Amino acid sequence: MLLAGSPAVAHPLSFTPAQGAYDIAFVFPGAPANPGIRMLELHRAADGSVSGWVTSDWYGRMPMQQIVVTPTLLSFDLRNLNTPGVPIRHWRAQVRGQNVTLDGGIWDSTVALTGHRATAAERTALTFHETTLPALGTLAPDGLALTPPMGWSSWNKFADKIDDATIRAIADAMVSTGLRDAGYTYVNIDDGWQGVRGADGQIRPNAKFPDMKALADYVHARGLKFGLYSSPGPRTCAGYEGSYGHVRQDAQTFADWGVDYLKYDLCSGEYFYADADTVQRSYYEMGAALRATGRPIVYSLCEYGRFRVGSWGRAVGGHLWRTTGDITDDYATMARIGFEKNGDPSDAGPGGWNDPDMLEIGNGGMSEAAYRSHMTLWAMSAAPLMMGHDVRTTSAAAKRLLEDRAVIAIDQDARGVQGKAVRKQGTSEIWLKPLAGGAYAI
């Protein structure tokens, strides 16, 4: 085996097609959408140094490390993510006749592909265009979200199985059930609405949402507000089109559609933005773009509580920021988030809130007593109250919890203090939340 940069013998189909400098690429048609491996590139400079990249729909142009190359075998490492103790994954590409096989993995995806030498047209079409982040700035408060936002989001119940008709029906049910009048005003479409970009780069909704502006108008006509979802990466968490490379354009599109709330989920962006500086700048980029539209848009940061987001979320334009990973409809997860992962209380207050994720009340995975604890914890934490069930089928028990005016008043108290435990004994805790006017919730 020859180390990268060593002289090599040419081969009919080869990773070392010539003496001296060379630049070759291989493509992998029909690769699974996640992680969407499309192309392998290998470059040898005149000085004999070898570099290479694997291009992915999700993670862009990933640089190879520890490259070892022979005419028929290429091995290398790629940076891995979200796998404790496994910072890199080993990959191999091998010439087999007139094809190339590629084997490796990233995060929870295993890659086993067969490809061929790229034509010039294929290489041009699959070239990933990297963008640069702006310098970090500071955005002044804009007067939005003076109390924790309240509303509904599609993900917990529907995931990406949503459409225009469902959202309209949810909006109608928000009114007919009285939930709107109890304070739940946002109707937020989470992941799954995105289609493809046109030749002009503008994002289009997919076929399930034929006219996003008309849908927003429908929601607004019912005294409600309209929210959408995107990601700073090329792909959202469910594999739809993200805002990478189109941040300002997408912000203006959202404003033109009448969006009032944007959830911005790190997702595939975590490969590009893996440290505190780049994560902050990526969220500042969208925050500044939203402000530039001139439309008041509540900005929800979702980067899973990394890098002490509560300490800088306001400065990048955020009005709420997730403190943890996703909630699920079971007591253990809800309690762990509510008691342990609800953020630093000193970060919360009018205009900016720790967000322990959406409510699961009404989805059926917990007992009524557990849901009562869920609602109590979120209210005492001054958390955003985003329902996540099918509002059309709200049970009487769920409605009682969600519409409890006294509990909502504690959550929405104008003083905006996040409550916290003041005494713990065994599995029991006593929480205290100071309220406007000098009162306390206990």
Tab-separated table of C-alpha atoms in Angstrom:
chain	number	residue	atom	x	y	z
A	1	MET	CA	0.000	0.000	0.000
A	2	LEU	CA	1.281	3.476	-0.881
A	3	LEU	CA	0.817	6.520	1.299
A	4	ALA	CA	-0.873	9.548	-0.211
A	5	GLY	CA	1.576	11.413	-2.405
A	6	SER	CA	3.732	8.404	-3.309
A	7	PRO	CA	4.296	7.539	-6.962
A	8	ALA	CA	1.629	5.220	-8.323
A	9	VAL	CA	1.015	3.112	-11.386
A	10	ALA	CA	-1.846	4.094	-13.701
A	11	HIS	CA	-4.873	1.813	-13.914
A	12	PRO	CA	-7.780	1.693	-16.424
A	13	LEU	CA	-10.091	2.907	-13.648
A	14	SER	CA	-7.919	4.167	-10.850
A	15	PHE	CA	-7.652	6.390	-7.834
A	16	THR	CA	-4.187	7.337	-9.158
A	17	PRO	CA	-4.825	7.901	-12.880
A	18	ALA	CA	-1.551	9.689	-13.666
A	19	GLN	CA	1.883	10.557	-12.388
A	20	GLY	CA	2.087	14.022	-10.863
A	21	ALA	CA	-0.970	16.158	-10.254
A	22	TYR	CA	-4.489	14.888	-10.875
A	23	ASP	CA	-8.080	15.701	-9.986
A	24	ILE	CA	-10.773	13.029	-10.265
A	25	ALA	CA	-14.318	12.459	-9.040
A	26	PHE	CA	-16.772	9.589	-8.720
A	27	VAL	CA	-20.558	9.855	-8.375
A	28	PHE	CA	-23.102	7.581	-6.725
A	29	PRO	CA	-26.518	7.765	-8.401
A	30	GLY	CA	-29.511	6.573	-6.426
A	31	ALA	CA	-27.879	6.930	-3.005
A	32	PRO	CA	-30.327	7.004	-0.077
A	33	ALA	CA	-31.538	10.485	0.822
A	34	ASN	CA	-29.919	10.364	4.257
A	35	PRO	CA	-27.058	11.182	4.347
A	36	GLY	CA	-27.349	11.648	0.577
A	37	ILE	CA	-23.804	10.755	-0.500
A	38	ARG	CA	-23.421	12.048	-4.053
A	39	MET	CA	-19.774	12.411	-4.955
A	40	LEU	CA	-16.205	11.516	-3.970
A	41	GLU	CA	-13.383	13.799	-5.097
A	42	LEU	CA	-9.644	13.148	-4.939
A	43	HIS	CA	-6.988	15.750	-5.708
A	44	ARG	CA	-3.238	15.384	-5.917
A	45	ALA	CA	-1.205	18.574	-6.060
A	46	ALA	CA	2.038	19.007	-7.954
A	47	ASP	CA	3.953	18.635	-4.679
A	48	GLY	CA	2.466	15.167	-4.190
A	49	SER	CA	0.063	16.054	-1.374
A	50	VAL	CA	-3.356	14.416	-1.619
A	51	SER	CA	-6.676	15.816	-0.417
A	52	GLY	CA	-10.194	14.578	-0.871
A	53	TRP	CA	-13.839	15.191	-0.082
A	54	VAL	CA	-17.117	13.312	0.121
A	55	THR	CA	-20.143	15.407	-0.840
A	56	SER	CA	-23.429	14.803	0.966
A	57	ASP	CA	-26.867	16.400	0.643
A	58	TRP	CA	-26.965	16.692	4.429
A	59	TYR	CA	-23.431	17.659	5.368
A	60	GLY	CA	-21.972	19.295	2.292
A	61	ARG	CA	-18.369	18.749	1.221
A	62	MET	CA	-16.761	16.708	3.998
A	63	PRO	CA	-12.929	16.740	3.979
A	64	MET	CA	-11.094	13.430	4.183
A	65	GLN	CA	-8.525	12.788	6.888
A	66	GLN	CA	-5.750	10.190	7.090
A	67	ILE	CA	-5.881	9.422	3.355
A	68	VAL	CA	-4.161	6.279	2.126
A	69	VAL	CA	-4.385	5.594	-1.615
A	70	THR	CA	-3.372	2.905	-4.085
A	71	PRO	CA	-4.555	2.535	-7.684
A	72	THR	CA	-7.532	0.409	-6.588
A	73	LEU	CA	-8.090	1.181	-2.906
A	74	LEU	CA	-8.700	4.436	-1.096
A	75	SER	CA	-9.126	4.591	2.669
A	76	PHE	CA	-9.753	7.651	4.787
A	77	ASP	CA	-11.534	8.993	7.849
A	78	LEU	CA	-14.414	11.473	8.073
A	79	ARG	CA	-15.463	13.477	11.096
A	80	ASN	CA	-18.461	11.888	12.787
A	81	LEU	CA	-21.163	13.520	14.914
A	82	ASN	CA	-23.656	12.699	17.679
A	83	THR	CA	-21.946	9.440	18.620
A	84	PRO	CA	-20.218	9.668	22.011
A	85	GLY	CA	-16.730	8.216	21.871
A	86	VAL	CA	-16.711	7.964	18.056
A	87	PRO	CA	-15.374	11.286	16.727
A	88	ILE	CA	-14.387	9.830	13.362
A	89	ARG	CA	-15.605	7.019	11.088
A	90	HIS	CA	-13.408	5.008	8.735
A	91	TRP	CA	-14.336	4.789	5.039
A	92	ARG	CA	-13.089	2.706	2.099
A	93	ALA	CA	-13.516	3.094	-1.639
A	94	GLN	CA	-12.456	0.326	-3.998
A	95	VAL	CA	-12.225	-0.064	-7.761
A	96	ARG	CA	-14.277	-3.030	-8.982
A	97	GLY	CA	-14.110	-3.324	-12.753
A	98	GLN	CA	-15.462	-0.101	-14.186
A	99	ASN	CA	-17.254	0.813	-10.950
A	100	VAL	CA	-16.252	2.087	-7.535
A	101	THR	CA	-17.729	0.891	-4.249
A	102	LEU	CA	-17.863	3.160	-1.213
A	103	ASP	CA	-18.365	1.933	2.352
A	104	GLY	CA	-18.531	3.962	5.551
A	105	GLY	CA	-20.943	5.655	7.869
A	106	ILE	CA	-21.861	8.838	9.652
A	107	TRP	CA	-23.918	9.176	12.839
A	108	ASP	CA	-26.642	6.496	12.563
A	109	SER	CA	-26.348	5.962	8.792
A	110	THR	CA	-24.377	3.136	7.185
A	111	VAL	CA	-23.156	3.791	3.659
A	112	ALA	CA	-22.632	1.063	1.036
A	113	LEU	CA	-22.749	2.455	-2.502
A	114	THR	CA	-21.620	1.720	-6.029
A	115	GLY	CA	-20.675	4.544	-8.361
A	116	HIS	CA	-18.802	5.493	-11.501
A	117	ARG	CA	-16.304	8.050	-12.757
A	118	ALA	CA	-18.003	11.459	-12.899
A	119	THR	CA	-18.521	13.277	-16.150
A	120	ALA	CA	-17.762	16.996	-16.209
A	121	ALA	CA	-21.497	17.748	-16.253
A	122	GLU	CA	-22.180	15.458	-13.277
A	123	ARG	CA	-19.393	17.013	-11.285
A	124	THR	CA	-20.617	20.521	-11.988
A	125	ALA	CA	-24.190	19.624	-11.059
A	126	LEU	CA	-23.164	17.984	-7.779
A	127	THR	CA	-20.616	20.520	-6.606
A	128	PHE	CA	-21.606	21.831	-3.198
A	129	HIS	CA	-21.375	25.602	-2.871
A	130	GLU	CA	-20.196	26.561	0.582
A	131	THR	CA	-21.203	29.852	2.163
A	132	THR	CA	-19.539	31.984	4.803
A	133	LEU	CA	-21.151	33.250	7.978
A	134	PRO	CA	-21.338	36.932	8.875
A	135	ALA	CA	-19.422	38.335	11.802
A	136	LEU	CA	-21.328	38.023	15.062
A	137	GLY	CA	-23.418	41.066	15.896
A	138	THR	CA	-25.917	42.048	18.570
A	139	LEU	CA	-29.598	42.692	17.903
A	140	ALA	CA	-31.523	44.997	20.207
A	141	PRO	CA	-34.781	43.818	21.832
A	142	ASP	CA	-37.785	44.326	19.560
A	143	GLY	CA	-40.659	44.159	22.035
A	144	LEU	CA	-41.938	40.743	20.963
A	145	ALA	CA	-42.669	37.776	23.266
A	146	LEU	CA	-42.961	39.832	26.440
A	147	THR	CA	-44.663	36.763	27.893
A	148	PRO	CA	-43.922	33.154	26.859
A	149	PRO	CA	-45.476	32.388	23.443
A	150	MET	CA	-48.552	30.134	23.483
A	151	GLY	CA	-49.983	28.134	20.614
A	152	TRP	CA	-49.775	24.825	18.780
A	153	SER	CA	-47.126	23.004	16.757
A	154	SER	CA	-47.584	20.112	14.368
A	155	TRP	CA	-44.579	17.899	15.121
A	156	ASN	CA	-45.471	15.944	18.267
A	157	LYS	CA	-48.669	14.517	16.793
A	158	PHE	CA	-48.160	14.591	13.037
A	159	ALA	CA	-44.377	14.670	12.432
A	160	ASP	CA	-44.087	15.540	8.725
A	161	LYS	CA	-47.466	13.984	7.818
A	162	ILE	CA	-49.183	17.345	7.528
A	163	ASP	CA	-51.024	19.257	4.830
A	164	ASP	CA	-52.970	22.438	4.161
A	165	ALA	CA	-56.341	20.941	5.063
A	166	THR	CA	-55.090	19.689	8.428
A	167	ILE	CA	-53.631	23.056	9.371
A	168	ARG	CA	-56.878	24.830	8.442
A	169	ALA	CA	-58.851	22.344	10.524
A	170	ILE	CA	-56.523	22.821	13.483
A	171	ALA	CA	-56.955	26.593	13.235
A	172	ASP	CA	-60.744	26.171	13.224
A	173	ALA	CA	-60.535	23.870	16.238
A	174	MET	CA	-58.356	26.357	18.130
A	175	VAL	CA	-61.272	28.747	17.880
A	176	SER	CA	-64.171	26.338	18.467
A	177	THR	CA	-62.598	24.701	21.535
A	178	GLY	CA	-61.899	28.045	23.185
A	179	LEU	CA	-58.146	27.421	23.196
A	180	ARG	CA	-57.494	30.570	21.193
A	181	ASP	CA	-59.388	32.635	23.746
A	182	ALA	CA	-57.408	30.970	26.531
A	183	GLY	CA	-54.257	32.461	24.960
A	184	TYR	CA	-53.038	29.854	22.471
A	185	THR	CA	-52.568	32.028	19.405
A	186	TYR	CA	-49.796	30.521	17.262
A	187	VAL	CA	-50.455	27.808	14.673
A	188	ASN	CA	-47.005	26.524	13.755
A	189	ILE	CA	-46.144	24.139	10.947
A	190	ASP	CA	-43.030	22.240	11.927
A	191	ASP	CA	-40.889	20.175	9.534
A	192	GLY	CA	-42.401	18.767	6.353
A	193	TRP	CA	-43.866	21.719	4.433
A	194	GLN	CA	-40.846	22.392	2.214
A	195	GLY	CA	-40.647	21.591	-1.483
A	196	VAL	CA	-37.756	22.485	-3.776
A	197	ARG	CA	-36.154	25.740	-4.820
A	198	GLY	CA	-36.905	27.346	-8.131
A	199	ALA	CA	-34.274	28.566	-10.578
A	200	ASP	CA	-34.395	31.867	-8.687
A	201	GLY	CA	-33.401	30.090	-5.471
A	202	GLN	CA	-36.722	30.776	-3.769
A	203	ILE	CA	-38.109	27.991	-1.608
A	204	ARG	CA	-41.464	26.569	-2.692
A	205	PRO	CA	-43.842	24.626	-0.466
A	206	ASN	CA	-44.417	21.014	-1.442
A	207	ALA	CA	-47.605	19.791	-3.103
A	208	LYS	CA	-49.364	19.377	0.260
A	209	PHE	CA	-49.282	23.161	0.681
A	210	PRO	CA	-50.367	24.667	-2.635
A	211	ASP	CA	-50.485	28.290	-1.445
A	212	MET	CA	-48.686	29.196	1.772
A	213	LYS	CA	-49.751	32.841	1.670
A	214	ALA	CA	-53.415	31.820	1.388
A	215	LEU	CA	-52.971	29.426	4.321
A	216	ALA	CA	-51.426	32.166	6.439
A	217	ASP	CA	-54.317	34.458	5.535
A	218	TYR	CA	-56.784	31.750	6.616
A	219	VAL	CA	-55.064	31.425	9.993
A	220	HIS	CA	-54.882	35.190	10.467
A	221	ALA	CA	-58.576	35.592	9.650
A	222	ARG	CA	-59.365	33.487	12.721
A	223	GLY	CA	-57.485	35.769	15.081
A	224	LEU	CA	-54.465	33.483	15.139
A	225	LYS	CA	-50.806	33.787	14.152
A	226	PHE	CA	-48.873	31.638	11.692
A	227	GLY	CA	-45.531	29.906	12.179
A	228	LEU	CA	-43.077	27.940	10.023
A	229	TYR	CA	-39.890	25.938	10.462
A	230	SER	CA	-36.464	25.827	8.834
A	231	SER	CA	-32.823	24.934	9.498
A	232	PRO	CA	-29.453	26.623	9.008
A	233	GLY	CA	-28.231	23.415	7.349
A	234	PRO	CA	-28.881	22.111	3.844
A	235	ARG	CA	-31.433	19.614	5.189
A	236	THR	CA	-33.962	19.808	7.984
A	237	CYS	CA	-34.179	17.046	10.565
A	238	ALA	CA	-36.764	15.198	8.440
A	239	GLY	CA	-34.674	15.635	5.292
A	240	TYR	CA	-36.432	18.582	3.651
A	241	GLU	CA	-34.833	21.676	2.150
A	242	GLY	CA	-33.039	23.856	4.704
A	243	SER	CA	-32.007	27.494	4.495
A	244	TYR	CA	-28.256	26.964	3.981
A	245	GLY	CA	-27.039	29.468	1.397
A	246	HIS	CA	-30.462	31.139	1.194
A	247	VAL	CA	-30.927	32.682	4.642
A	248	ARG	CA	-31.807	36.239	3.637
A	249	GLN	CA	-33.923	35.022	0.729
A	250	ASP	CA	-35.882	32.619	2.934
A	251	ALA	CA	-36.431	35.248	5.629
A	252	GLN	CA	-37.962	37.568	3.051
A	253	THR	CA	-40.100	34.755	1.621
A	254	PHE	CA	-41.411	33.957	5.096
A	255	ALA	CA	-42.239	37.607	5.672
A	256	ASP	CA	-43.975	37.864	2.297
A	257	TRP	CA	-46.120	34.838	3.155
A	258	GLY	CA	-47.207	36.444	6.438
A	259	VAL	CA	-45.203	34.309	8.861
A	260	ASP	CA	-45.300	35.457	12.500
A	261	TYR	CA	-43.030	32.815	14.081
A	262	LEU	CA	-39.988	30.869	12.878
A	263	LYS	CA	-38.507	27.799	14.539
A	264	TYR	CA	-34.910	27.413	13.355
A	265	ASP	CA	-33.667	23.877	14.021
A	266	LEU	CA	-29.916	23.121	13.809
A	267	CYS	CA	-30.328	19.632	12.246
A	268	SER	CA	-27.754	19.088	9.462
A	269	GLY	CA	-26.274	22.467	10.294
A	270	GLU	CA	-24.484	20.850	13.214
A	271	TYR	CA	-21.873	19.435	10.793
A	272	PHE	CA	-21.065	22.932	9.526
A	273	TYR	CA	-21.492	24.748	12.825
A	274	ALA	CA	-19.905	22.599	15.496
A	275	ASP	CA	-18.569	25.141	18.001
A	276	ALA	CA	-19.972	28.037	19.988
A	277	ASP	CA	-18.733	30.702	17.574
A	278	THR	CA	-20.201	29.228	14.394
A	279	VAL	CA	-23.476	28.195	16.038
A	280	GLN	CA	-23.984	31.705	17.387
A	281	ARG	CA	-23.140	33.293	14.044
A	282	SER	CA	-25.491	30.946	12.168
A	283	TYR	CA	-28.379	31.928	14.440
A	284	TYR	CA	-27.413	35.594	14.274
A	285	GLU	CA	-27.474	35.361	10.474
A	286	MET	CA	-31.152	34.365	10.431
A	287	GLY	CA	-32.027	36.696	13.303
A	288	ALA	CA	-30.607	39.664	11.393
A	289	ALA	CA	-32.312	38.529	8.191
A	290	LEU	CA	-35.693	38.346	9.914
A	291	ARG	CA	-35.234	41.816	11.386
A	292	ALA	CA	-34.280	43.166	7.952
A	293	THR	CA	-37.662	42.141	6.525
A	294	GLY	CA	-39.420	44.667	8.749
A	295	ARG	CA	-42.060	42.107	9.768
A	296	PRO	CA	-42.404	41.225	13.481
A	297	ILE	CA	-41.471	37.529	13.631
A	298	VAL	CA	-40.953	35.598	16.858
A	299	TYR	CA	-37.677	33.701	16.489
A	300	SER	CA	-37.366	30.276	18.145
A	301	LEU	CA	-33.812	28.914	18.414
A	302	CYS	CA	-33.563	25.132	18.428
A	303	GLU	CA	-29.972	23.965	18.922
A	304	TYR	CA	-30.754	21.651	21.850
A	305	GLY	CA	-29.342	23.802	24.641
A	306	ARG	CA	-25.747	23.729	23.403
A	307	PHE	CA	-23.091	26.308	24.273
A	308	ARG	CA	-25.236	27.950	26.998
A	309	VAL	CA	-27.666	29.292	24.450
A	310	GLY	CA	-29.640	31.163	27.094
A	311	SER	CA	-26.656	33.456	27.653
A	312	TRP	CA	-26.612	34.651	24.022
A	313	GLY	CA	-30.000	33.780	22.549
A	314	ARG	CA	-31.407	37.295	22.940
A	315	ALA	CA	-28.358	38.932	21.361
A	316	VAL	CA	-28.854	37.009	18.089
A	317	GLY	CA	-32.523	38.008	17.951
A	318	GLY	CA	-34.028	34.973	19.662
A	319	HIS	CA	-37.218	35.165	21.701
A	320	LEU	CA	-37.050	31.579	22.972
A	321	TRP	CA	-34.407	28.883	22.889
A	322	ARG	CA	-34.602	25.159	23.396
A	323	THR	CA	-32.841	23.904	26.483
A	324	THR	CA	-32.693	20.228	25.529
A	325	GLY	CA	-33.377	17.588	22.902
A	326	ASP	CA	-36.892	16.565	21.888
A	327	ILE	CA	-39.565	15.729	24.428
A	328	THR	CA	-41.483	12.459	24.091
A	329	ASP	CA	-44.887	11.485	25.469
A	330	ASP	CA	-43.739	9.621	28.579
A	331	TYR	CA	-43.345	10.660	32.187
A	332	ALA	CA	-39.626	9.875	32.521
A	333	THR	CA	-38.615	12.123	29.621
A	334	MET	CA	-41.034	14.890	30.546
A	335	ALA	CA	-39.904	14.878	34.183
A	336	ARG	CA	-36.205	14.833	33.293
A	337	ILE	CA	-36.680	17.883	31.075
A	338	GLY	CA	-39.037	19.710	33.430
A	339	PHE	CA	-36.998	19.193	36.582
A	340	GLU	CA	-33.438	19.080	35.232
A	341	LYS	CA	-33.196	20.470	31.687
A	342	ASN	CA	-35.297	23.625	31.740
A	343	GLY	CA	-32.419	26.098	31.495
A	344	ASP	CA	-30.876	28.716	33.745
A	345	PRO	CA	-33.663	30.794	35.316
A	346	SER	CA	-31.484	33.905	35.170
A	347	ASP	CA	-31.603	33.779	31.359
A	348	ALA	CA	-35.410	34.011	31.187
A	349	GLY	CA	-37.603	37.076	31.255
A	350	PRO	CA	-39.746	39.355	29.086
A	351	GLY	CA	-38.602	39.036	25.465
A	352	GLY	CA	-36.597	35.826	25.906
A	353	TRP	CA	-37.513	32.424	27.353
A	354	ASN	CA	-36.014	29.051	28.129
A	355	ASP	CA	-37.905	26.504	26.034
A	356	PRO	CA	-38.108	22.934	27.388
A	357	ASP	CA	-40.010	21.899	24.210
A	358	MET	CA	-43.660	21.407	23.349
A	359	LEU	CA	-46.504	20.109	25.480
A	360	GLU	CA	-47.561	16.480	25.143
A	361	ILE	CA	-50.929	16.932	26.896
A	362	GLY	CA	-53.653	15.195	24.906
A	363	ASN	CA	-51.420	12.707	23.097
A	364	GLY	CA	-52.281	9.835	25.438
A	365	GLY	CA	-48.911	8.564	26.582
A	366	MET	CA	-49.189	9.719	30.188
A	367	SER	CA	-51.777	9.640	32.918
A	368	GLU	CA	-53.900	12.661	33.746
A	369	ALA	CA	-51.849	13.165	36.907
A	370	ALA	CA	-48.631	13.118	34.887
A	371	TYR	CA	-50.056	15.630	32.424
A	372	ARG	CA	-51.021	17.832	35.375
A	373	SER	CA	-47.399	17.746	36.519
A	374	HIS	CA	-46.340	18.537	32.949
A	375	MET	CA	-48.536	21.637	32.755
A	376	THR	CA	-47.538	22.739	36.258
A	377	LEU	CA	-43.817	22.407	35.594
A	378	TRP	CA	-44.019	24.342	32.330
A	379	ALA	CA	-46.115	27.120	33.907
A	380	MET	CA	-43.849	27.459	36.945
A	381	SER	CA	-40.874	27.576	34.554
A	382	ALA	CA	-42.368	30.457	32.549
A	383	ALA	CA	-41.999	28.173	29.542
A	384	PRO	CA	-43.583	28.661	26.137
A	385	LEU	CA	-46.840	26.683	25.998
A	386	MET	CA	-46.987	25.056	22.570
A	387	MET	CA	-49.588	22.331	22.399
A	388	GLY	CA	-48.636	19.247	20.396
A	389	HIS	CA	-51.806	17.146	20.158
A	390	ASP	CA	-54.610	16.931	17.595
A	391	VAL	CA	-56.719	19.884	18.710
A	392	ARG	CA	-59.722	18.542	16.779
A	393	THR	CA	-60.023	15.626	19.202
A	394	THR	CA	-59.141	17.379	22.470
A	395	SER	CA	-60.589	15.403	25.365
A	396	ALA	CA	-62.481	17.070	28.187
A	397	ALA	CA	-59.630	16.247	30.601
A	398	ALA	CA	-56.970	17.730	28.312
A	399	LYS	CA	-59.116	20.814	27.727
A	400	ARG	CA	-59.462	21.401	31.470
A	401	LEU	CA	-55.693	21.314	31.917
A	402	LEU	CA	-54.870	23.416	28.879
A	403	GLU	CA	-57.508	26.066	29.603
A	404	ASP	CA	-56.886	26.400	33.335
A	405	ARG	CA	-56.837	30.181	33.599
A	406	ALA	CA	-55.060	30.231	36.968
A	407	VAL	CA	-52.202	28.062	35.694
A	408	ILE	CA	-51.925	30.041	32.464
A	409	ALA	CA	-51.800	33.266	34.482
A	410	ILE	CA	-48.779	31.952	36.389
A	411	ASP	CA	-46.998	31.097	33.143
A	412	GLN	CA	-47.920	34.428	31.539
A	413	ASP	CA	-47.188	36.602	34.555
A	414	ALA	CA	-45.847	39.958	33.398
A	415	ARG	CA	-42.859	39.863	35.734
A	416	GLY	CA	-41.492	36.971	33.687
A	417	VAL	CA	-39.537	35.215	36.415
A	418	GLN	CA	-38.763	31.526	35.896
A	419	GLY	CA	-39.634	29.557	39.004
A	420	LYS	CA	-37.270	27.050	40.554
A	421	ALA	CA	-37.023	24.530	43.362
A	422	VAL	CA	-36.342	26.073	46.757
A	423	ARG	CA	-36.470	22.816	48.697
A	424	LYS	CA	-35.819	19.209	47.730
A	425	GLN	CA	-36.405	16.179	49.901
A	426	GLY	CA	-36.200	12.759	48.348
A	427	THR	CA	-38.446	12.756	45.307
A	428	SER	CA	-40.384	15.823	46.478
A	429	GLU	CA	-39.617	19.398	45.492
A	430	ILE	CA	-41.123	22.750	46.502
A	431	TRP	CA	-40.978	25.362	43.755
A	432	LEU	CA	-41.353	29.125	44.095
A	433	LYS	CA	-42.156	31.614	41.326
A	434	PRO	CA	-42.248	35.336	42.137
A	435	LEU	CA	-45.131	37.139	40.430
A	436	ALA	CA	-45.926	40.715	39.506
A	437	GLY	CA	-47.326	42.727	42.404
A	438	GLY	CA	-45.293	40.889	45.008
A	439	ALA	CA	-47.257	37.612	45.073
A	440	TYR	CA	-45.715	34.147	44.745
A	441	ALA	CA	-46.779	30.901	43.076
A	442	ILE	CA	-45.846	27.833	45.136
